[in-house]
Amino acid sequence: MDKTYYITTPIYYPSAKPHMGHAYSSIIADFFARFKMIDDYHVNFLTGTDEHGLKIQRSAEKAGMEPQIFCDQISQTFRDLSDTLNLSNTDFIRTTEARHKKTVQHLWNELEKNDDIYLSNYAGWYSVSDEAFYNDDEIEEVDGKKIAISSKSPVEWIEEESYFFRLSKWEKPLLDYYEANPDFIYPESRKNEVISFVKGGLKDLSVSRKSFSWGIPVPNNKNHVIYVWLDALTNYLSALNYPNTDDDLFKKFWPASIHLIGKDILRFHAVYWPAFLLAAKIDLPNRVYGHGWILSGDEKMSKSKGNILDPLEIIKEYGLDPLRYYLIKEVSFGNDGNISQERLEDCINSDLANNYGNLCQRVTTFAIKNCNGKIPFEVKFNDEDLLILNKYKNNLDNIRKQIDNQNINFYIDYIVNSLFEANKYFNDQEPWKKKANIIRLNTIVYTTLEIVRKISFLLYPIIPKSSLKALKIFDIKEKDIKLDTVSNNDYLTKGNNINKIDILFKKIEKNND
Ligand code: MSP
């Protein structure tokens, strides 16, 4: 059986251009997708834009544009960002596409058929910015304005005819499901939040709006549009051509391996979405992971706060791979993190330029001079060589396990330690003093080159372009990167040419004023 992996990012609101928070979700998802790719999985990696609802309709009105044209423009900036971030996504879905509308209306019909939807009236608070309904106890008043306590977004009172989803009916089945599937919600702290929210009692959920039109019409009642979250969540299925359950994509990739999302949208993914799926008798995704926020100062970024960090500016200044590396290393995954220019420059100078870049340059320059520019032929490993080489093999299954638990920090720490050890090995072995013992010199070079190869394979999911640049030393191409071979201590073909490569990372001159 082929191993398959289906990972999704949230689909982003094209209400304004992308910011660092969006880039973060996408880069992390790309990291997992690429890791699984080199581990021989068939990977489906979905991202896209969430284009309906009042938030988008109002943003379009403000821009003086038709919502569709407005979405076309901003959705394109998200698509462009996917390219700029070098994402390996296999699809990019837009909720205004016909393939998606079909799936959403089908799902609606299924819910209605199973008596999970009824018509009534809604009266309550709504935040357009969150596209969320709030109870009285979730609202506070600040400076005479009502806002949602959790997000601080303004809320407005709405009263209108609305279809409801019988969410209350799914309270017990959801709690049973969380209990029987302790790995469904990650990390643990978020799981506890969700469980206590559900235990607090679920009210039926309003799933249609009548007072505006920018959405997917409710089948058989064109006066209503489907609630944007029911619409949006369904993207994970429509991209697999559901309801065509005979479709290869659906058969191969559903249930999703992981929905990667920000912590602010956990309730939608860990309560509403599984309830919709249970009601429609569709399998639930294996995991929902709620990551933290990238803060600007101490606050979440938002247009209204004017504290947006632009990923494009950082990429222009420092390059893409340093940004990817920074976000993966410096944010403790699951928690909130900050972008600090100083820490970013430290990552570039010490980890990327010194520890990785220098190692690659030193060993290749040495080998070009002292081994005829070829991977040495005569090699005889001693215990010290084998100790450092075998560590990779001995840790590989644990690395896989840690990645399956989204333990990104373990992974990056492992690489940082390996780089430190590799540099120490090369220094301590002093190959430049072994010119009289050519077999020993060859063996040190071979061992170090093998380590450079192994580490470059492991770095590929984090900094794919730089890893490929380094692998030019051996003429190794992207398709040849296989995680399994990290266990192999004589992967490099003896006698092959060693190529000189360009500097991988330029050091940043630090201005200490
Ligand atoms: N459209 C919904 C998601 C629908 S998924 C079926 C949405 N869009 S969003 O554009 O507002 O946010 C998308 C994702 O970006 C969310 O996971 C959110 O948590 C994440 N981020 C937005 N700002 C963020 C930070 N400052 N930091 C990290 N991620 C944050 O919600």
XYZ file of C-alpha atoms and ligand atoms in Angstrom:
544
model
C 0.000 0.000 0.000
C 1.241 3.484 -0.862
C 1.793 5.733 2.092
C -0.338 8.863 1.812
C -0.363 12.180 3.607
C -2.928 14.954 3.247
C -2.071 18.259 4.885
C -4.044 21.488 4.694
C -3.438 25.101 5.646
C -6.373 27.309 6.605
C -7.791 28.977 3.531
C -7.031 32.660 3.889
C -9.476 35.550 3.708
C -8.559 37.664 0.708
C -9.780 40.769 2.525
C -6.316 42.321 2.548
C -2.901 41.253 1.349
C -1.117 38.404 3.128
C 0.952 38.962 6.275
C 3.472 37.047 8.337
C 0.781 35.061 10.183
C -0.423 33.602 6.899
C 3.131 32.959 5.748
C 3.773 31.122 9.027
C 0.907 28.612 8.623
C 1.956 27.966 5.045
C 5.675 27.515 5.759
C 4.997 25.080 8.578
C 2.639 23.075 6.387
C 5.262 23.030 3.653
C 7.827 21.743 6.123
C 5.617 18.741 6.978
C 4.686 18.162 3.340
C 8.310 18.092 2.214
C 9.364 15.873 5.107
C 6.696 13.346 4.136
C 7.620 13.656 0.461
C 11.215 12.664 1.087
C 9.927 9.869 3.306
C 8.216 8.402 0.237
C 4.655 9.413 1.005
C 2.222 10.532 -1.687
C 1.492 13.992 -0.449
C -1.536 16.134 -1.084
C -0.911 19.629 0.197
C -3.821 22.050 -0.010
C -3.971 25.770 0.519
C -6.213 28.491 -0.892
C -8.558 31.395 -0.210
C -11.849 31.725 1.655
C -13.788 34.211 -0.419
C -17.401 34.441 0.734
C -19.166 36.157 3.608
C -19.883 39.613 4.905
C -16.259 40.384 5.732
C -15.246 40.016 2.085
C -18.411 41.669 0.784
C -17.728 44.737 2.957
C -14.035 44.849 2.035
C -14.995 44.790 -1.638
C -17.566 47.539 -1.116
C -14.964 49.624 0.648
C -12.631 49.174 -2.294
C -15.495 50.095 -4.639
C -15.269 46.753 -6.433
C -17.464 43.810 -7.320
C -16.696 41.089 -4.754
C -15.663 38.586 -7.411
C -13.203 40.967 -9.030
C -11.920 42.021 -5.621
C -11.369 38.353 -4.670
C -9.718 37.573 -8.002
C -7.153 40.268 -7.318
C -6.359 39.514 -3.706
C -6.533 35.748 -4.085
C -3.804 36.156 -6.708
C -1.542 37.817 -4.119
C -1.943 34.728 -1.906
C -1.150 32.485 -4.863
C 1.918 34.602 -5.584
C 2.938 34.335 -1.938
C 2.777 30.534 -2.214
C 5.335 30.786 -5.010
C 7.487 33.272 -3.133
C 7.492 30.977 -0.091
C 8.449 28.061 -2.363
C 5.484 26.011 -1.185
C 5.116 22.512 -2.579
C 1.325 22.705 -2.497
C -0.393 20.352 -4.917
C -3.564 22.446 -5.172
C -4.810 25.955 -4.469
C -8.543 26.129 -3.878
C -10.803 29.169 -4.077
C -14.229 28.912 -2.507
C -15.730 30.819 -5.444
C -14.853 27.938 -7.776
C -17.652 25.776 -9.175
C -16.052 22.561 -7.863
C -16.318 23.917 -4.340
C -19.892 25.249 -4.583
C -21.067 21.848 -5.766
C -19.543 20.105 -2.764
C -20.896 22.614 -0.253
C -24.437 22.334 -1.596
C -24.177 18.564 -1.549
C -23.026 18.592 2.059
C -25.882 20.914 2.958
C -28.347 18.496 1.375
C -26.852 15.607 3.315
C -27.207 17.502 6.594
C -30.778 18.417 5.751
C -31.616 14.875 4.695
C -30.378 13.588 8.060
C -32.560 16.132 9.855
C -29.630 18.123 11.140
C -30.851 21.419 9.686
C -34.022 23.359 10.486
C -35.372 26.858 9.796
C -35.870 29.320 12.666
C -34.796 32.849 13.729
C -31.425 34.039 14.986
C -31.022 36.868 17.452
C -27.546 37.457 18.836
C -24.057 38.878 18.461
C -21.993 38.513 15.342
C -18.436 39.558 14.588
C -17.902 40.212 10.911
C -14.160 40.281 11.360
C -14.160 36.762 12.903
C -17.241 35.653 10.941
C -18.408 34.190 14.249
C -21.511 34.163 16.445
C -20.991 34.947 20.124
C -23.048 34.343 23.264
C -23.725 37.130 25.764
C -21.067 35.805 28.117
C -18.457 36.007 25.347
C -18.959 39.768 24.911
C -17.588 42.734 26.846
C -17.974 46.475 26.529
C -14.894 48.651 26.023
C -15.219 52.428 25.507
C -18.932 52.028 24.895
C -18.318 49.427 22.161
C -19.245 45.781 22.347
C -16.417 43.435 21.478
C -15.741 39.699 21.596
C -13.629 38.903 24.666
C -11.495 36.292 22.904
C -10.578 38.186 19.734
C -11.300 41.805 20.752
C -13.176 42.198 17.464
C -16.268 44.427 17.347
C -19.603 42.627 17.341
C -22.986 43.679 16.008
C -26.460 42.534 16.957
C -28.306 40.609 14.282
C -31.840 39.302 14.128
C -32.992 37.416 11.094
C -34.509 34.232 9.777
C -31.821 31.592 9.674
C -31.264 27.893 9.171
C -29.770 26.136 12.158
C -27.539 23.097 12.438
C -28.438 20.833 15.373
C -25.043 21.211 17.022
C -26.502 20.469 20.467
C -27.327 16.940 19.317
C -23.607 16.303 18.692
C -22.338 17.387 22.098
C -22.142 13.895 23.533
C -20.850 12.180 20.355
C -18.118 14.823 20.110
C -17.019 14.294 23.711
C -17.015 10.544 23.130
C -14.985 11.067 19.995
C -12.348 13.199 21.759
C -12.066 10.567 24.435
C -11.749 7.660 22.026
C -9.301 9.613 19.830
C -6.936 11.390 22.181
C -4.699 12.347 19.249
C -7.395 14.250 17.392
C -6.632 17.703 18.806
C -3.072 18.901 19.314
C -1.362 20.286 21.279
C -2.695 18.985 24.591
C -3.454 22.426 26.069
C -5.710 23.278 23.154
C -7.486 19.955 23.430
C -8.407 20.780 26.995
C -9.780 24.172 25.918
C -11.991 22.504 23.321
C -13.251 19.836 25.668
C -14.217 22.340 28.333
C -15.967 24.481 25.722
C -18.042 21.512 24.557
C -18.736 20.390 28.114
C -20.055 23.897 28.779
C -22.934 23.000 26.443
C -23.406 23.442 22.713
C -26.226 25.501 21.273
C -27.542 24.936 17.774
C -25.518 26.881 15.221
C -26.884 29.401 12.777
C -25.714 28.225 9.353
C -27.288 30.662 6.933
C -27.616 34.418 6.473
C -30.391 36.280 4.771
C -29.347 39.929 4.927
C -26.577 39.805 2.326
C -25.922 37.823 -0.801
C -22.179 37.159 -1.149
C -22.116 33.441 -0.530
C -23.243 30.062 -1.762
C -27.048 29.934 -1.955
C -28.870 27.446 0.250
C -30.239 24.780 -2.093
C -34.016 25.240 -2.414
C -34.070 28.624 -0.698
C -32.216 31.262 -2.651
C -33.034 33.928 -0.054
C -30.323 32.525 2.170
C -26.579 32.110 1.718
C -24.713 29.370 3.566
C -22.743 30.475 6.652
C -19.209 31.192 5.522
C -17.586 28.741 7.954
C -19.720 25.817 6.779
C -18.767 26.881 3.263
C -15.052 27.335 4.054
C -14.440 24.169 6.073
C -15.835 22.101 3.239
C -12.882 23.130 1.045
C -10.933 20.244 2.546
C -13.411 17.881 0.892
C -14.132 19.736 -2.317
C -10.462 19.688 -3.256
C -10.726 15.872 -3.251
C -13.824 15.972 -5.470
C -16.211 14.873 -2.726
C -19.071 13.732 -3.082
C -17.518 11.614 -5.796
C -16.265 9.026 -3.309
C -14.979 6.852 -6.140
C -12.608 9.593 -7.113
C -8.968 8.635 -6.740
C -8.127 11.753 -4.785
C -10.863 11.146 -2.252
C -10.091 7.458 -1.884
C -6.409 8.122 -1.503
C -6.384 11.152 0.752
C -9.490 11.254 2.919
C -9.494 11.411 5.909
C -6.950 14.214 6.007
C -3.806 13.502 7.990
C -3.739 16.952 9.529
C -5.479 20.301 9.365
C -2.884 22.838 10.401
C -4.515 25.994 11.729
C -3.982 28.947 14.044
C -5.301 28.689 17.602
C -7.950 31.356 16.931
C -9.861 29.071 14.611
C -9.722 25.928 16.691
C -13.393 25.953 17.654
C -14.420 25.862 14.006
C -12.102 22.973 13.204
C -12.340 20.908 16.371
C -16.044 21.375 17.178
C -18.113 22.535 14.194
C -16.219 20.685 11.473
C -16.239 17.261 13.175
C -19.916 17.766 14.054
C -20.767 18.487 10.393
C -18.800 15.429 9.334
C -20.380 13.161 11.952
C -23.801 14.380 10.859
C -22.996 13.734 7.193
C -21.470 10.334 8.063
C -18.073 11.250 6.697
C -14.844 10.142 8.405
C -13.136 12.731 10.573
C -9.629 14.043 9.878
C -6.882 12.389 11.893
C -5.644 15.546 13.531
C -6.315 19.224 14.009
C -3.248 21.136 15.146
C -3.714 24.668 16.512
C -0.453 26.584 16.322
C 0.338 29.856 18.093
C 0.503 33.335 16.657
C 3.342 35.364 15.303
C 3.093 38.490 17.351
C 4.077 41.951 16.311
C 5.289 43.526 19.514
C 3.048 41.740 22.006
C -0.052 41.708 19.868
C -1.562 39.615 17.120
C -1.159 41.354 13.794
C -4.179 42.968 12.279
C -4.965 45.609 9.731
C -6.903 47.665 12.251
C -3.972 47.690 14.694
C -1.628 48.739 11.905
C 1.094 46.367 13.120
C 1.349 44.119 10.105
C 4.649 42.411 9.406
C 5.127 41.925 5.699
C 6.840 38.633 4.808
C 7.871 40.061 1.431
C 9.921 42.806 3.058
C 11.782 40.337 5.236
C 12.386 38.016 2.305
C 13.697 40.921 0.232
C 16.109 41.893 2.949
C 17.282 38.484 4.193
C 16.112 35.869 1.683
C 13.448 33.196 1.937
C 15.351 30.321 3.523
C 16.563 32.381 6.487
C 12.953 33.375 7.173
C 11.773 29.751 6.918
C 14.604 28.645 9.168
C 13.872 31.353 11.703
C 10.145 30.613 11.935
C 10.756 26.908 12.335
C 13.578 27.239 14.844
C 12.812 30.293 16.904
C 9.077 29.858 17.436
C 8.397 27.135 19.940
C 5.820 25.288 17.875
C 2.350 25.431 19.389
C 3.141 28.667 21.258
C 3.175 32.291 20.207
C 6.389 33.711 18.797
C 7.963 36.951 17.765
C 10.020 38.101 14.827
C 13.166 39.673 16.179
C 15.541 41.101 13.639
C 18.443 40.440 15.946
C 17.562 36.779 16.417
C 17.007 36.399 12.684
C 20.474 37.801 11.999
C 21.930 35.474 14.651
C 20.311 32.490 12.941
C 21.824 33.530 9.636
C 25.288 34.218 10.999
C 25.734 31.414 13.426
C 23.553 28.498 12.310
C 23.279 28.984 8.579
C 26.496 30.729 7.537
C 28.911 29.413 10.193
C 27.669 25.996 11.143
C 26.152 24.796 7.865
C 27.571 26.979 5.087
C 31.118 26.907 6.398
C 31.113 23.174 6.936
C 30.071 22.641 3.324
C 32.755 25.031 2.046
C 35.545 23.757 4.271
C 35.184 20.104 3.460
C 34.739 20.652 -0.285
C 37.688 23.046 -0.529
C 39.821 20.593 1.418
C 38.718 17.636 -0.713
C 39.285 19.495 -3.973
C 42.832 20.247 -2.862
C 43.737 16.989 -1.190
C 41.598 14.284 -2.785
C 41.831 15.307 -6.423
C 38.376 16.779 -6.290
C 36.854 13.298 -6.080
C 34.939 11.383 -3.453
C 37.793 9.367 -1.934
C 38.172 5.716 -2.910
C 40.074 4.226 -0.033
C 38.094 4.585 3.141
C 38.367 2.699 6.401
C 36.016 3.826 9.159
C 37.255 3.669 12.741
C 35.052 3.682 15.840
C 34.916 7.467 16.026
C 33.743 7.737 12.424
C 31.137 5.062 12.922
C 29.913 6.627 16.130
C 29.052 9.910 14.460
C 27.755 8.296 11.254
C 25.553 5.727 12.942
C 23.776 8.307 15.061
C 21.686 9.266 12.064
C 20.590 5.722 11.462
C 19.864 5.183 15.132
C 17.738 8.298 15.365
C 15.763 8.043 12.160
C 12.739 6.221 13.523
C 12.567 8.590 16.443
C 12.745 11.555 14.064
C 9.783 10.147 12.128
C 7.858 9.636 15.331
C 8.563 13.152 16.532
C 7.413 14.596 13.225
C 4.199 12.585 13.451
C 3.652 14.365 16.767
C 4.475 17.731 15.153
C 7.497 18.041 17.405
C 9.267 20.482 15.117
C 11.523 21.763 17.861
C 12.956 18.293 18.409
C 13.750 18.110 14.700
C 15.526 21.424 14.458
C 17.428 20.828 17.701
C 18.564 17.522 16.302
C 19.926 19.264 13.212
C 21.602 22.061 15.156
C 23.343 19.503 17.390
C 24.356 17.440 14.388
C 25.929 20.480 12.749
C 27.790 21.287 15.918
C 29.085 17.712 16.166
C 30.039 17.604 12.503
C 32.130 20.761 12.783
C 33.726 19.441 15.939
C 34.501 16.130 14.253
C 36.236 17.816 11.314
C 38.248 20.085 13.637
C 39.211 17.358 16.073
C 40.233 14.918 13.361
C 42.554 17.504 11.810
C 42.690 15.976 8.336
C 45.261 18.620 7.319
C 47.731 16.872 9.626
C 47.073 13.457 8.096
C 48.776 13.949 4.751
C 51.176 11.109 5.538
C 48.272 8.733 6.153
C 46.189 9.090 3.066
C 43.625 6.436 4.038
C 42.912 8.285 7.276
C 42.702 11.607 5.442
C 40.341 10.083 2.867
C 38.190 8.553 5.557
C 37.786 11.825 7.445
C 36.829 13.592 4.224
C 34.418 10.840 3.210
C 32.819 10.772 6.654
C 32.389 14.544 6.693
C 30.966 14.581 3.185
C 28.518 11.853 4.158
C 27.452 13.964 7.121
C 27.029 17.037 4.916
C 24.814 14.945 2.668
C 22.747 13.556 5.533
C 22.269 16.959 7.133
C 21.385 18.529 3.784
C 18.689 15.862 3.332
C 17.332 16.653 6.786
C 17.463 20.373 6.114
C 15.572 20.042 2.837
C 12.085 20.378 4.409
C 13.208 23.541 6.204
C 15.376 25.310 3.635
C 14.754 23.468 0.373
C 16.572 25.855 -1.976
C 19.727 26.069 0.120
C 19.787 22.341 0.729
C 19.611 21.730 -3.026
C 22.372 24.263 -3.562
C 24.562 22.367 -1.101
C 23.720 19.023 -2.672
C 25.208 20.276 -5.941
C 28.521 19.289 -4.317
C 27.485 15.729 -5.157
C 25.226 16.422 -8.120
C 22.292 15.153 -6.069
C 18.933 16.257 -7.470
C 15.667 16.918 -5.642
C 14.101 13.634 -6.723
C 17.050 11.746 -5.214
C 16.484 13.062 -1.698
C 15.177 10.091 0.262
C 14.975 10.116 4.017
C 15.710 6.409 4.209
C 19.193 6.953 2.831
C 20.098 9.099 5.828
C 20.860 5.724 7.482
C 23.282 4.838 4.748
C 26.969 5.431 5.536
C 28.319 4.793 2.044
C 25.750 6.498 -0.112
C 28.276 8.706 -1.896
C 29.813 7.065 -4.929
C 33.550 6.811 -4.570
C 35.441 8.443 -7.429
C 32.621 10.845 -8.335
C 33.494 14.504 -8.776
C 33.128 16.950 -5.940
C 31.774 20.277 -7.159
C 32.663 23.644 -5.740
C 29.543 25.531 -4.725
C 28.682 29.188 -4.240
C 28.514 30.629 -0.737
C 25.237 29.362 0.752
C 24.535 32.226 3.182
C 26.114 35.638 3.352
C 26.904 36.808 6.861
C 25.133 39.923 8.033
C 27.397 42.740 9.147
C 26.071 43.596 12.589
C 25.813 47.211 13.445
C 26.309 47.495 17.194
C 25.497 51.206 17.495
N -10.658 32.061 6.448
C -10.447 31.611 7.772
C -9.936 30.180 7.784
C -10.842 29.199 7.123
S -10.180 27.602 7.147
C -11.412 26.625 6.624
C -9.410 32.505 8.440
N -8.647 33.205 7.636
S -7.506 34.231 8.100
O -6.930 34.722 6.896
O -8.056 35.187 8.992
O -6.496 33.431 8.934
C -5.913 32.304 8.395
C -4.913 31.697 9.331
O -3.864 32.597 9.574
C -5.500 31.315 10.685
O -5.018 30.035 11.030
C -4.921 32.288 11.623
O -4.699 31.730 12.879
C -3.590 32.555 10.931
N -3.084 33.794 11.391
C -3.605 35.034 11.250
N -2.839 35.899 11.946
C -1.851 35.218 12.571
C -0.701 35.544 13.256
N -0.429 36.778 13.592
N 0.166 34.553 13.567
C 0.002 33.263 13.144
N -1.065 32.920 12.490
C -2.115 33.814 12.414
O -9.333 32.499 9.646
